[in-house]
Short mmCIF file of C-alpha atoms in Angstrom, two decimals:
data_model
loop_
_atom_site.label_atom_id
_atom_site.label_comp_id
_atom_site.label_asym_id
_atom_site.label_seq_id
_atom_site.Cartn_x
_atom_site.Cartn_y
_atom_site.Cartn_z
CA UNK A 1 63.87 -108.85 195.10
CA UNK A 2 65.80 -106.37 193.49
CA UNK A 3 64.46 -102.93 192.64
CA UNK A 4 67.07 -101.04 190.78
CA UNK A 5 66.92 -97.14 190.88
CA UNK A 6 68.49 -96.89 187.75
CA UNK A 7 68.56 -93.38 187.31
CA UNK A 8 70.77 -93.36 186.23
CA UNK A 9 70.96 -89.11 186.06
CA UNK A 10 72.16 -85.42 184.71
CA UNK A 11 74.99 -82.87 183.47
CA UNK A 12 78.17 -80.23 182.43
CA UNK A 13 81.63 -80.97 181.01
CA UNK A 14 84.69 -78.79 180.97
CA UNK A 15 85.51 -75.05 181.09
CA UNK A 16 86.11 -75.24 177.28
CA UNK A 17 82.99 -76.91 176.84
CA UNK A 18 80.72 -74.35 178.61
CA UNK A 19 78.73 -73.85 175.38
CA UNK A 20 78.21 -77.54 175.00
CA UNK A 21 76.66 -77.72 178.59
CA UNK A 22 75.29 -74.41 179.34
CA UNK A 23 71.77 -75.72 179.64
CA UNK A 24 72.51 -78.32 182.32
CA UNK A 25 71.14 -77.23 185.92
CA UNK A 26 71.71 -78.49 189.40
CA UNK A 27 68.38 -79.40 191.11
CA UNK A 28 66.56 -81.50 193.69
CA UNK A 29 63.55 -83.67 192.69
CA UNK A 30 61.05 -85.72 194.69
CA UNK A 31 59.46 -88.79 192.62
CA UNK A 32 56.38 -90.94 193.36
CA UNK A 33 57.05 -94.67 192.89
CA UNK A 34 54.39 -96.88 191.82
CA UNK A 35 53.61 -100.35 190.07
CA UNK A 36 52.56 -100.14 186.64
CA UNK A 37 51.63 -102.58 183.98
CA UNK A 38 51.98 -105.77 185.93
CA UNK A 39 51.65 -109.29 184.88
CA UNK A 40 53.09 -110.49 188.05
CA UNK A 41 51.02 -112.62 189.95
CA UNK A 42 52.68 -112.17 193.54
CA UNK A 43 53.06 -108.35 193.79
CA UNK A 44 49.98 -106.59 194.91
CA UNK A 45 51.18 -102.86 194.75
CA UNK A 46 54.44 -100.91 195.12
CA UNK A 47 54.52 -97.26 196.46
CA UNK A 48 56.82 -94.91 197.85
CA UNK A 49 59.21 -91.91 197.23
CA UNK A 50 62.47 -91.35 195.64
CA UNK A 51 64.50 -88.20 196.18
CA UNK A 52 67.25 -87.09 193.89
CA UNK A 53 69.66 -83.95 194.20
CA UNK A 54 72.45 -83.11 191.65
CA UNK A 55 75.02 -80.44 192.67
CA UNK A 56 77.85 -79.18 190.35
CA UNK A 57 81.05 -77.79 191.76
CA UNK A 58 84.43 -79.53 190.67
CA UNK A 59 82.36 -82.33 189.22
CA UNK A 60 78.81 -83.88 189.47
CA UNK A 61 77.74 -84.67 193.22
CA UNK A 62 74.66 -86.86 193.07
CA UNK A 63 72.38 -88.07 195.89
CA UNK A 64 69.45 -90.46 195.91
CA UNK A 65 67.15 -91.59 198.63
CA UNK A 66 64.81 -94.52 197.94
CA UNK A 67 62.01 -95.45 200.39
CA UNK A 68 59.46 -97.97 198.97
CA UNK A 69 57.03 -100.58 200.23
CA UNK A 70 56.29 -103.70 198.15
CA UNK A 71 53.05 -105.47 199.15
CA UNK A 72 52.42 -108.91 198.08
CA UNK A 73 49.16 -110.57 197.47
CA UNK A 74 49.69 -113.00 200.49
CA UNK A 75 49.79 -109.69 202.50
CA UNK A 76 53.68 -109.84 203.19
CA UNK A 77 55.37 -106.33 203.02
CA UNK A 78 58.79 -105.72 201.75
CA UNK A 79 60.61 -102.58 202.82
CA UNK A 80 63.42 -100.92 200.77
CA UNK A 81 65.44 -98.00 202.09
CA UNK A 82 68.37 -97.22 199.93
CA UNK A 83 70.75 -94.46 200.01
CA UNK A 84 73.26 -93.41 197.24
CA UNK A 85 75.95 -90.73 197.09
CA UNK A 86 78.24 -90.50 193.78
CA UNK A 87 80.91 -88.19 192.40
CA UNK A 88 82.21 -87.94 188.79
CA UNK A 89 84.40 -85.62 187.24
CA UNK A 90 83.48 -83.59 184.08
CA UNK A 91 85.37 -85.97 181.75
CA UNK A 92 84.49 -89.49 182.87
CA UNK A 93 87.98 -90.19 184.31
CA UNK A 94 86.88 -90.51 187.90
CA UNK A 95 83.79 -91.93 189.59
CA UNK A 96 83.31 -92.62 193.34
CA UNK A 97 80.11 -94.19 194.50
CA UNK A 98 78.71 -95.32 197.79
CA UNK A 99 75.48 -97.31 197.97
CA UNK A 100 73.71 -98.55 201.13
CA UNK A 101 70.93 -100.91 200.91
CA UNK A 102 68.63 -101.77 203.69
CA UNK A 103 66.40 -104.61 203.28
CA UNK A 104 64.34 -105.64 206.47
CA UNK A 105 67.08 -105.84 209.12
CA UNK A 106 70.08 -106.19 206.77
CA UNK A 107 72.22 -103.66 205.78
CA UNK A 108 74.59 -103.76 202.55
CA UNK A 109 77.09 -101.34 201.88
CA UNK A 110 78.89 -101.18 198.36
CA UNK A 111 81.78 -98.89 197.62
CA UNK A 112 83.06 -98.18 193.94
CA UNK A 113 86.06 -96.22 193.04
CA UNK A 114 87.07 -95.78 189.30
CA UNK A 115 90.14 -93.85 188.06
CA UNK A 116 92.90 -94.59 185.53
CA UNK A 117 90.42 -96.94 183.77
CA UNK A 118 90.47 -99.38 186.78
CA UNK A 119 87.44 -100.19 188.92
CA UNK A 120 87.54 -101.27 192.45
CA UNK A 121 84.32 -102.46 194.05
CA UNK A 122 84.02 -103.33 197.75
CA UNK A 123 80.64 -105.15 197.99
CA UNK A 124 80.07 -105.40 201.80
CA UNK A 125 83.70 -106.59 202.36
CA UNK A 126 84.19 -108.59 199.28
CA UNK A 127 86.83 -106.72 197.03
CA UNK A 128 86.75 -106.97 193.08
CA UNK A 129 89.12 -105.16 190.52
CA UNK A 130 88.23 -104.79 186.95
CA UNK A 131 90.15 -103.02 184.03
CA UNK A 132 89.20 -101.67 180.81
CA UNK A 133 91.15 -100.43 177.79
CA UNK A 134 88.10 -98.22 176.50
CA UNK A 135 87.05 -94.90 177.40
CA UNK A 136 83.84 -95.06 179.28
CA UNK A 137 80.93 -92.58 180.23
CA UNK A 138 79.93 -92.16 183.97
CA UNK A 139 76.38 -91.95 184.51
CA UNK A 140 75.77 -88.24 184.60
CA UNK A 141 78.20 -87.88 181.56
CA UNK A 142 76.28 -90.52 179.87
CA UNK A 143 72.92 -88.77 180.07
CA UNK A 144 74.70 -85.45 179.11
CA UNK A 145 76.16 -87.23 175.89
CA UNK A 146 72.47 -88.21 175.00
CA UNK A 147 71.31 -84.68 175.38
CA UNK A 148 74.22 -83.39 173.35
CA UNK A 149 73.54 -85.83 170.42
CA UNK A 150 69.84 -84.96 170.38
CA UNK A 151 70.49 -81.22 170.23
CA UNK A 152 72.19 -81.71 167.07
CA UNK A 153 70.32 -80.61 163.93
CA UNK A 154 71.25 -84.07 162.24
CA UNK A 155 71.68 -86.94 164.61
CA UNK A 156 70.78 -90.68 164.82
CA UNK A 157 67.97 -91.81 167.18
CA UNK A 158 69.85 -94.99 167.86
CA UNK A 159 73.09 -95.01 169.86
CA UNK A 160 75.49 -97.22 171.69
CA UNK A 161 77.81 -96.19 174.70
CA UNK A 162 80.35 -97.79 176.77
CA UNK A 163 79.28 -96.93 180.20
CA UNK A 164 80.17 -97.60 184.11
CA UNK A 165 77.52 -97.83 186.55
CA UNK A 166 77.89 -99.13 190.19
CA UNK A 167 74.54 -100.61 190.04
CA UNK A 168 75.73 -103.65 187.95
CA UNK A 169 78.24 -106.17 189.43
CA UNK A 170 80.45 -106.06 186.40
CA UNK A 171 80.66 -102.35 186.64
CA UNK A 172 81.23 -101.73 182.93
CA UNK A 173 78.53 -102.54 180.32
CA UNK A 174 77.14 -101.17 176.87
CA UNK A 175 74.06 -98.90 176.91
CA UNK A 176 71.87 -99.01 173.55
CA UNK A 177 69.63 -96.08 173.40
CA UNK A 178 66.60 -94.92 171.35
CA UNK A 179 65.50 -91.54 171.64
CA UNK A 180 62.43 -89.58 170.25
CA UNK A 181 61.14 -86.03 170.66
CA UNK A 182 57.96 -85.62 172.81
CA UNK A 183 55.62 -82.73 173.19
CA UNK A 184 56.57 -80.29 175.73
CA UNK A 185 54.43 -77.42 177.29
CA UNK A 186 57.15 -74.85 176.89
CA UNK A 187 60.08 -74.25 174.63
CA UNK A 188 62.37 -76.63 176.40
CA UNK A 189 62.96 -79.77 174.52
CA UNK A 190 62.13 -83.14 175.76
CA UNK A 191 62.82 -86.62 174.85
CA UNK A 192 61.81 -90.16 175.71
CA UNK A 193 64.75 -92.24 175.94
CA UNK A 194 64.74 -96.04 175.80
CA UNK A 195 68.04 -97.45 177.35
CA UNK A 196 69.01 -101.19 177.27
CA UNK A 197 72.13 -102.05 179.29
CA UNK A 198 73.98 -105.14 178.05
CA UNK A 199 76.53 -107.10 179.80
CA UNK A 200 80.04 -107.57 178.46
CA UNK A 201 79.86 -111.09 179.51
CA UNK A 202 78.83 -112.92 176.32
CA UNK A 203 77.41 -115.76 178.54
CA UNK A 204 74.62 -113.22 179.64
CA UNK A 205 71.42 -113.71 177.29
CA UNK A 206 69.29 -111.24 179.02
CA UNK A 207 69.82 -107.46 179.28
CA UNK A 208 71.12 -106.25 182.76
CA UNK A 209 68.24 -103.51 182.75
CA UNK A 210 65.75 -102.03 180.68
CA UNK A 211 64.88 -98.21 181.43
CA UNK A 212 62.68 -95.56 179.81
CA UNK A 213 63.27 -91.87 180.74
CA UNK A 214 61.73 -88.61 179.79
CA UNK A 215 64.28 -86.16 180.29
CA UNK A 216 64.59 -82.41 179.10
CA UNK A 217 67.44 -80.50 177.68
CA UNK A 218 68.42 -79.03 181.08
CA UNK A 219 69.16 -82.43 182.34
CA UNK A 220 65.90 -82.80 184.37
CA UNK A 221 64.46 -86.18 184.59
CA UNK A 222 60.44 -85.99 184.45
CA UNK A 223 59.87 -89.79 184.44
CA UNK A 224 61.54 -93.10 184.80
CA UNK A 225 60.02 -96.53 183.99
CA UNK A 226 62.20 -99.41 185.06
CA UNK A 227 61.20 -102.46 183.35
CA UNK A 228 61.15 -105.93 184.68
CA UNK A 229 60.25 -109.30 183.09
CA UNK A 230 56.64 -109.27 184.69
CA UNK A 231 56.01 -105.60 185.75
CA UNK A 232 57.17 -102.08 185.63
CA UNK A 233 57.91 -99.53 188.24
CA UNK A 234 57.31 -95.83 187.40
CA UNK A 235 58.98 -92.86 189.14
CA UNK A 236 56.86 -89.71 188.39
CA UNK A 237 58.23 -86.34 189.15
CA UNK A 238 55.96 -84.26 191.41
CA UNK A 239 58.22 -81.74 192.99
CA UNK A 240 61.22 -79.78 191.50
CA UNK A 241 63.63 -77.31 193.09
CA UNK A 242 66.03 -75.62 190.77
CA UNK A 243 69.26 -74.51 192.23
CA UNK A 244 70.84 -71.15 191.23
#
């Protein structure tokens, strides 16, 4: 069973563009993970924690730690312990990603290195190269672009982006987004963002992933709902530490 933490997550560009990204903050957050809206007949419950940290120096350094238990109705318990560390520059020219997935007694290590429009993926010893002729957005820069567009006075709620994400085997994909403003308890703007990730492979009929985020203009993600065919997994923010 594949539980993808597609958080995919948060933001700043170049020194020239400081006005563009002045409101993006580095932070550390902890999320409760739970099963919601299930039509699944086999899964009884999902619970656990996800920790996320974003630091900004010469680029974006993001870390995730995912510790979740999946309990089935036949009383079997499936343990997921995943760790991720990624670096991307401010212009989506470079992206390095290390993902360690622990499932029961098995560990899988995935390394991704993207630069000069070439992606090299080492998936547990199996190496694959892929080249693109298009400009792409790395995960944090992708979220930053969503915020930037929604801060404009006139903007479209529907947008599509070419993105790169180490969570997907193909690396490159298209992300279709729909955003709507939601109520906030303070003056900080907040949006609900629905994202559908679509493979470049025309033989793929179904989306790679469907995710819904609630994100504010500072780049803080308050909620994630990962949608699967028969159930949804919710990540709810319950602890936030903002870095100075």
